[in-house]
PDB file of C-alpha atoms in Angstrom:
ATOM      1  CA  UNK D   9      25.042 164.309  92.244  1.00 65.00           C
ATOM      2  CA  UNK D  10      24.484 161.312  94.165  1.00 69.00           C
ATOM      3  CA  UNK D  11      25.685 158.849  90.917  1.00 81.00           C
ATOM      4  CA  UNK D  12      28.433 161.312  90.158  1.00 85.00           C
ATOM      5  CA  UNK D  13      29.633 161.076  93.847  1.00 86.00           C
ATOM      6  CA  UNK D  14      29.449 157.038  93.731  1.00 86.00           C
ATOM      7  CA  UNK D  15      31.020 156.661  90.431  1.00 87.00           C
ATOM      8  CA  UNK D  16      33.879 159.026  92.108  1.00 88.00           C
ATOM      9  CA  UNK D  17      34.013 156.444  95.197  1.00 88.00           C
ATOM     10  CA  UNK D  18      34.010 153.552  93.185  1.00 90.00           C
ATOM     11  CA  UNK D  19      36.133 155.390  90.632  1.00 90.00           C
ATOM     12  CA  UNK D  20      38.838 156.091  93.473  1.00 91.00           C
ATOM     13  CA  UNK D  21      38.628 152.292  94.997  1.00 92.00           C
ATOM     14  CA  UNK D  22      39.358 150.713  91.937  1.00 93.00           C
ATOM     15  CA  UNK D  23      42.163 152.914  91.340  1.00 93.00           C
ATOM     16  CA  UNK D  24      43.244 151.987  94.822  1.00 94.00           C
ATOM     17  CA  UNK D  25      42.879 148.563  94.327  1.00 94.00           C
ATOM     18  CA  UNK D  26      45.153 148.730  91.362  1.00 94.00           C
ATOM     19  CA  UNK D  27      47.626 150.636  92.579  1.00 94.00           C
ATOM     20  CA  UNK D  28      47.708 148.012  95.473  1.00 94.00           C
ATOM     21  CA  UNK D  29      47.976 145.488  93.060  1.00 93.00           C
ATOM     22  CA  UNK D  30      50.759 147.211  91.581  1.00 94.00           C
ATOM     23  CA  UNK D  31      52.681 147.641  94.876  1.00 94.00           C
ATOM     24  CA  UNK D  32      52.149 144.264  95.683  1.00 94.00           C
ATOM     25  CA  UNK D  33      53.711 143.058  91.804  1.00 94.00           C
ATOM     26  CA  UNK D  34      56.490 145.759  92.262  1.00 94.00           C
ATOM     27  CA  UNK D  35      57.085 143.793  95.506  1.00 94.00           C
ATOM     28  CA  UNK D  36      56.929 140.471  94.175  1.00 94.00           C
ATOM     29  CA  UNK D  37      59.601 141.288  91.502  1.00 95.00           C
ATOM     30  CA  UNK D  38      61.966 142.888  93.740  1.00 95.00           C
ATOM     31  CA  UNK D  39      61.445 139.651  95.840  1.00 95.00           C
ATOM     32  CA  UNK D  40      61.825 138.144  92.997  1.00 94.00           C
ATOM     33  CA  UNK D  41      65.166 139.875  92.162  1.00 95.00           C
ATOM     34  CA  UNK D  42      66.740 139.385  95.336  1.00 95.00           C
ATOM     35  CA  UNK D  43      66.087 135.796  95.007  1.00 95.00           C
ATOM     36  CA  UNK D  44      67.306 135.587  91.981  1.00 95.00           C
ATOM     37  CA  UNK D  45      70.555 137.405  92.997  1.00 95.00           C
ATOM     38  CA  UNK D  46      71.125 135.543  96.037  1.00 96.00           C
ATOM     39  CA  UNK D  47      70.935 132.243  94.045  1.00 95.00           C
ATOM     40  CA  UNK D  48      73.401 133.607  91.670  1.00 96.00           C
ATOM     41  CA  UNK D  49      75.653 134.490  94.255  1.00 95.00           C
ATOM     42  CA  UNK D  50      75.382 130.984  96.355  1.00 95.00           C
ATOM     43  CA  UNK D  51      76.435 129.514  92.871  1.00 95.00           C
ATOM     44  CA  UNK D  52      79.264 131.549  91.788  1.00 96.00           C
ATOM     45  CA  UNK D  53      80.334 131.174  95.795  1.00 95.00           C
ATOM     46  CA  UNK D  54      80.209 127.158  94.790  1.00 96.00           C
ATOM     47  CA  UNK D  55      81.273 127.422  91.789  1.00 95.00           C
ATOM     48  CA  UNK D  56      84.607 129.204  93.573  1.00 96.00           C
ATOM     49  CA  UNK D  57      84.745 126.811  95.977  1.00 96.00           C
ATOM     50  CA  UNK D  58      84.808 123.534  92.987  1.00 96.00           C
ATOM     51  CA  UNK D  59      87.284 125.502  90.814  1.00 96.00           C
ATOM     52  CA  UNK D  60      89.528 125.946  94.711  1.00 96.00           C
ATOM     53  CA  UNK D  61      89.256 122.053  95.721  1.00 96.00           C
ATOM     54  CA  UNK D  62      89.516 120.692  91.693  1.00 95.00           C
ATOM     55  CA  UNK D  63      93.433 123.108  91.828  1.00 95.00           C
ATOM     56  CA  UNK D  64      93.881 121.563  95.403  1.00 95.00           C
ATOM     57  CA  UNK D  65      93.511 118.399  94.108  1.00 95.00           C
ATOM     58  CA  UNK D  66      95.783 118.894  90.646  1.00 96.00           C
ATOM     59  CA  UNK D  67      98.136 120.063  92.719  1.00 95.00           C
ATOM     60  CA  UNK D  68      98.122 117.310  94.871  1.00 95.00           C
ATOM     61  CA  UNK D  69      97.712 114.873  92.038  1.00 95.00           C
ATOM     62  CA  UNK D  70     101.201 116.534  90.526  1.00 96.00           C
ATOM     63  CA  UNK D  71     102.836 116.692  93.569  1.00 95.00           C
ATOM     64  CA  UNK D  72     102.379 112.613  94.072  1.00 95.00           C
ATOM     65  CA  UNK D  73     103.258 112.502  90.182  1.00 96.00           C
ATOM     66  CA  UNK D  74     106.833 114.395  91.328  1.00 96.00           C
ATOM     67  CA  UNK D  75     107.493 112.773  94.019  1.00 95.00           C
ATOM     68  CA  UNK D  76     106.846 109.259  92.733  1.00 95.00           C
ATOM     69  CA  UNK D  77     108.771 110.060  89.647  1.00 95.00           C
ATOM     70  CA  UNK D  78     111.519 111.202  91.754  1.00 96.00           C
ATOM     71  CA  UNK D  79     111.092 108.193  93.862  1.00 95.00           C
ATOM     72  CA  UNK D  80     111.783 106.097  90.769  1.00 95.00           C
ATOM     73  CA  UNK D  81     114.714 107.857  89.312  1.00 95.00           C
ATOM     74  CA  UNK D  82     116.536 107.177  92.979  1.00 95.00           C
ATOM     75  CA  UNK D  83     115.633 103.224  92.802  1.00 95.00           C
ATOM     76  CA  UNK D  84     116.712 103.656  89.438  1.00 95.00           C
ATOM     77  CA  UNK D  85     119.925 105.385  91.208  1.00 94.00           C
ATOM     78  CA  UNK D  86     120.202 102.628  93.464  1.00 94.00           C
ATOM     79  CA  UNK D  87     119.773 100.020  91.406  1.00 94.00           C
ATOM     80  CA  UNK D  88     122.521 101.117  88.745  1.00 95.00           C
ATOM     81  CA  UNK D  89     124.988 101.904  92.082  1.00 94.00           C
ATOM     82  CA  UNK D  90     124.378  98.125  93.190  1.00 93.00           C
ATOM     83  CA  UNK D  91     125.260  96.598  89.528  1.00 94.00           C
ATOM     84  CA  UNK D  92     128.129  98.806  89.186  1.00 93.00           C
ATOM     85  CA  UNK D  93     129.379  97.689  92.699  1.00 93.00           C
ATOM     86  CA  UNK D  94     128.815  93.865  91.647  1.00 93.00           C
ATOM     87  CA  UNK D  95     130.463  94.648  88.341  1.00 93.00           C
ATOM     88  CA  UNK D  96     133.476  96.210  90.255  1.00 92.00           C
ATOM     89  CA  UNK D  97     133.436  93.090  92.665  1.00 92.00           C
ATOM     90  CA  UNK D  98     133.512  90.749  89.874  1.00 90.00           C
ATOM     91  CA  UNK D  99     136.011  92.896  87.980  1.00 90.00           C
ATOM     92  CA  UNK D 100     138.680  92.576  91.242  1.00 89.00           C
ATOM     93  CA  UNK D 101     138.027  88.790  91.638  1.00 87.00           C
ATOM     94  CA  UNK D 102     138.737  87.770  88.140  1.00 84.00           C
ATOM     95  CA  UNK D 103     141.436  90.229  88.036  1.00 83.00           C
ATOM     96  CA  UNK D 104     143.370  88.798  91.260  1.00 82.00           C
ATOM     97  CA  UNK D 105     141.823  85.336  90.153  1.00 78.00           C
ATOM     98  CA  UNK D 106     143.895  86.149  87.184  1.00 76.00           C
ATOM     99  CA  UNK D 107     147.197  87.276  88.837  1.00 74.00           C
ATOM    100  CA  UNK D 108     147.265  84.700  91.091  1.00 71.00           C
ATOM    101  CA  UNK D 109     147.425  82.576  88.554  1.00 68.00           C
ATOM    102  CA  UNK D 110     149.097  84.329  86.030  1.00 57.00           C
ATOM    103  CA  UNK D 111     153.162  84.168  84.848  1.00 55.00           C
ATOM    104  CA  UNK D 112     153.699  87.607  86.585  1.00 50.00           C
ATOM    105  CA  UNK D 113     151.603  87.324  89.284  1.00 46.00           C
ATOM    106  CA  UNK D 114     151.969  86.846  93.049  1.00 46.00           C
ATOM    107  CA  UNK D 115     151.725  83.310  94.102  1.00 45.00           C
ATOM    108  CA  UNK D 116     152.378  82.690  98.058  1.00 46.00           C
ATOM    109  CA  UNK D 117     154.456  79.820  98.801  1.00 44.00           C
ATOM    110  CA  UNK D 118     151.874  78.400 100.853  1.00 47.00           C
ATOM    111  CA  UNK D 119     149.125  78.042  97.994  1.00 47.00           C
ATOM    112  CA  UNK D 120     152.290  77.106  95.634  1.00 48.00           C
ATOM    113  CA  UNK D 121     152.790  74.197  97.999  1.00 48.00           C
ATOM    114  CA  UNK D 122     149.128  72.878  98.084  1.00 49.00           C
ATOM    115  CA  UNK D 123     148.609  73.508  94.657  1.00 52.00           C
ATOM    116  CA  UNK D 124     151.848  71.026  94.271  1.00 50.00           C
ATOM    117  CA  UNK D 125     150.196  68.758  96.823  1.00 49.00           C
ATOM    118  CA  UNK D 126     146.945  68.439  94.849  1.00 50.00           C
ATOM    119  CA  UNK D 127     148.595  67.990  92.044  1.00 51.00           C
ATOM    120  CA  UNK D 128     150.833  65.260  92.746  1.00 51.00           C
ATOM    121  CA  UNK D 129     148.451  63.429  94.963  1.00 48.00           C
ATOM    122  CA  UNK D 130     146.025  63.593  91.616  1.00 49.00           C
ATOM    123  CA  UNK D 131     148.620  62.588  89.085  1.00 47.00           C
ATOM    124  CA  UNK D 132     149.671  59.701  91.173  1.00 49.00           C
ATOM    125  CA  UNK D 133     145.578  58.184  91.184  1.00 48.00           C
ATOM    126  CA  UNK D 134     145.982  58.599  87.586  1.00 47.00           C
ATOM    127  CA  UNK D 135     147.106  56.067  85.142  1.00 46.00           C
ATOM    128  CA  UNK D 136     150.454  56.713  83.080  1.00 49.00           C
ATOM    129  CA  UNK D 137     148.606  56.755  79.649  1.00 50.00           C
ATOM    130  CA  UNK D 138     146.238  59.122  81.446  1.00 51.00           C
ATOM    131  CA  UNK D 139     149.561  61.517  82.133  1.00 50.00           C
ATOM    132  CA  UNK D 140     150.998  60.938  78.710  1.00 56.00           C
ATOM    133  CA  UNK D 141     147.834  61.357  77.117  1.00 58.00           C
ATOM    134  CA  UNK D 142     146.987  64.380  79.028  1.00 54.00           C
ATOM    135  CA  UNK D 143     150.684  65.755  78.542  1.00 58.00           C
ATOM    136  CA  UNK D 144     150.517  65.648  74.421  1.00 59.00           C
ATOM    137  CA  UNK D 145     147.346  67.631  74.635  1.00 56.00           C
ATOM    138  CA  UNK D 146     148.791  70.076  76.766  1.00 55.00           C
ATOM    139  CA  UNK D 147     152.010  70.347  75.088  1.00 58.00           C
ATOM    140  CA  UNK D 148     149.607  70.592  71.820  1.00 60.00           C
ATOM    141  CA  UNK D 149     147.657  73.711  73.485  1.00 55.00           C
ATOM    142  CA  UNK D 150     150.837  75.232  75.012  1.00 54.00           C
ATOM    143  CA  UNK D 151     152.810  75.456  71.745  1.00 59.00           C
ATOM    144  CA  UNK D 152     149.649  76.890  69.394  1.00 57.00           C
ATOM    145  CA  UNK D 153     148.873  79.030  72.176  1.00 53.00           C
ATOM    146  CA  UNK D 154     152.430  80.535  72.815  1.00 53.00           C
ATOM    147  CA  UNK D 155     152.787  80.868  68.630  1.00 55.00           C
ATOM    148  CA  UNK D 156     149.674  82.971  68.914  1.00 54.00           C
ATOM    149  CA  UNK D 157     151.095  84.891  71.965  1.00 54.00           C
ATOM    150  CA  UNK D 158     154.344  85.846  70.488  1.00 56.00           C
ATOM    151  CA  UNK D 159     152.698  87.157  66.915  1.00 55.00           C
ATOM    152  CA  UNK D 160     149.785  89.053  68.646  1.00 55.00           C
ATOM    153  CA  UNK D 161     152.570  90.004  70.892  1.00 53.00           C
ATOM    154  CA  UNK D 162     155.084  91.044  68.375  1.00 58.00           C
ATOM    155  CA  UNK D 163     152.363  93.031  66.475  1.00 58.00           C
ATOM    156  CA  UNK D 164     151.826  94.771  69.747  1.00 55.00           C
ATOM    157  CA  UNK D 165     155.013  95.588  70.926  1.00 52.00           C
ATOM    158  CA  UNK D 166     155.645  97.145  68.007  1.00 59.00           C
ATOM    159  CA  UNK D 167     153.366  99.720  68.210  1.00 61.00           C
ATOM    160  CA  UNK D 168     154.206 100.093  72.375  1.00 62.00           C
ATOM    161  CA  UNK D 169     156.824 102.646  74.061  1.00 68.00           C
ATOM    162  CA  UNK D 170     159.868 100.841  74.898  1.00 70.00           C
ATOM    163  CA  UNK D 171     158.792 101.530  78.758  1.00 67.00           C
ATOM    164  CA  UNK D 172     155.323  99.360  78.352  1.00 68.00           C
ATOM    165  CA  UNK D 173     156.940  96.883  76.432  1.00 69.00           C
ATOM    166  CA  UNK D 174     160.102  96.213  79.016  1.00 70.00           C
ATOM    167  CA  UNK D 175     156.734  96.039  81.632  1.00 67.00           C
ATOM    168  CA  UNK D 176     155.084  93.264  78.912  1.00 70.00           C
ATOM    169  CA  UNK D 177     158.026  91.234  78.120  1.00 68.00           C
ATOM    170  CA  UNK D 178     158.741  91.554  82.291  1.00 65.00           C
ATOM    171  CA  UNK D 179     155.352  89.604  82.441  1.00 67.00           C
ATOM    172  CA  UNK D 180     155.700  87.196  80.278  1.00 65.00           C
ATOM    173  CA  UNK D 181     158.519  85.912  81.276  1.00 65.00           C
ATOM    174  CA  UNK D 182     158.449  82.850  83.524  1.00 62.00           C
ATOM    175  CA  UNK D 183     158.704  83.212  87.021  1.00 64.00           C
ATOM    176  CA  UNK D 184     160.700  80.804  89.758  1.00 63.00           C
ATOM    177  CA  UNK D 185     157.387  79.797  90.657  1.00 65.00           C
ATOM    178  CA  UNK D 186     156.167  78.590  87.278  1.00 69.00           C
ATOM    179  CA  UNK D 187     159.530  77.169  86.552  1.00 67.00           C
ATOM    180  CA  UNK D 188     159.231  74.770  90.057  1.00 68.00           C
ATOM    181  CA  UNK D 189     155.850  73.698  88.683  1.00 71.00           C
ATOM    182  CA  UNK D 190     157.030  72.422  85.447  1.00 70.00           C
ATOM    183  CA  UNK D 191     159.882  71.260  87.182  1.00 69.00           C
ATOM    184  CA  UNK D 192     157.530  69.020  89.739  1.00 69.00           C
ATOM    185  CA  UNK D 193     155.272  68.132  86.522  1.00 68.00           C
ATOM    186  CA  UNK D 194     158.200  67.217  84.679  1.00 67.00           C
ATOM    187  CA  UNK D 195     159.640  64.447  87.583  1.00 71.00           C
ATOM    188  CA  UNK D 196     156.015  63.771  88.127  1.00 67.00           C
ATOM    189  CA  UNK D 197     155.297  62.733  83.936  1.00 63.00           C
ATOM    190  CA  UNK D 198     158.891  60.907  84.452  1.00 60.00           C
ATOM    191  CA  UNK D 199     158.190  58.738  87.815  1.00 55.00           C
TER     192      UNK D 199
END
């Protein structure tokens, strides 16, 4: 009785023992668990917060793209505005440029006067070969250019309304102004 009653006790403490053991495995591996699932959670929470500051920063990064690119289409803007504007300058100079020294154009009597000045106080330095020599060539360059004139100008006028070519011929005929000039370079080439 007495070895039946010990093996019971010892029977009962080792079952004890391993079921204590077993609680304290279960207990491990819930720890375990929970670990486990916390981790999981701080690194999906990261993971969240990467993928949040990576679209921040895209976002940024195309917004500076945008803005930049917008940035360059207005110098671009700018640019284009300024070399029209010099083109239009350029375009008004030559064209007045052009009138004021054209048959048709405006000349005031005060820049007919000093243009007759200059060019009698020039002529005179000069030598009369110089004026002869100077006067053939011009005479040369007058005559081939007016022959071109009047055949481009004929070709021209013929396919012009009669209104546009009354304005043409208007212009190319010679004005008092002209006429005085050649008149003055005529007495000049003779003194």
């Amino acid at each position: 009785t007495l070895r039946t009653e010990e093996r019971q006790r010892l029977a009962r403490e080792r079952r004890e023992e391993r079921e204590k053991q077993h609680a304290a495995k279960e207990t491990q591996i819930l720890e375990k668990e929970r670990k486990a699932k916390l981790q999981y959670e701080k690194q999906l929470e990261e993971r969240q917060r990467k993928l949040k500051e990576q679209k921040q920063k895209e976002e940024q990064r195309r917004a500076a793209v945008e803005e930049k690119r917008k940035q360059k289409i207005e110098e671009e803007k700018e640019r284009y505005e300024a070399v029209m504007h010099r083109t239009l300058e350029r375009n008004q100079r030559l064209e007045t440029r052009q009138k004021r020294w054209s048959w048709g154009g405006s000349v005031t009597p005060d820049s007919e006067s000093k243009t007759a000045l200059l060019y009698t106080a020039s002529k005179r330095s000069t030598s009369t070969a110089n004026l002869k020599q100077t006067e053939a060539v011009m005479n040369k360059r007058l005559s081939s250019s007016a022959a071109l004139l009047n055949a481009s100008d004929r070709t021209r006028r013929s396919q012009l309304s009669p209104l546009d070519s009354s304005v043409i011929s208007r212009l190319l005929a010679p004005t008092q102004a002209s006429l005085a000039r050649s008149k003055s370079a005529a007495t000049l080439s003779a003194d």
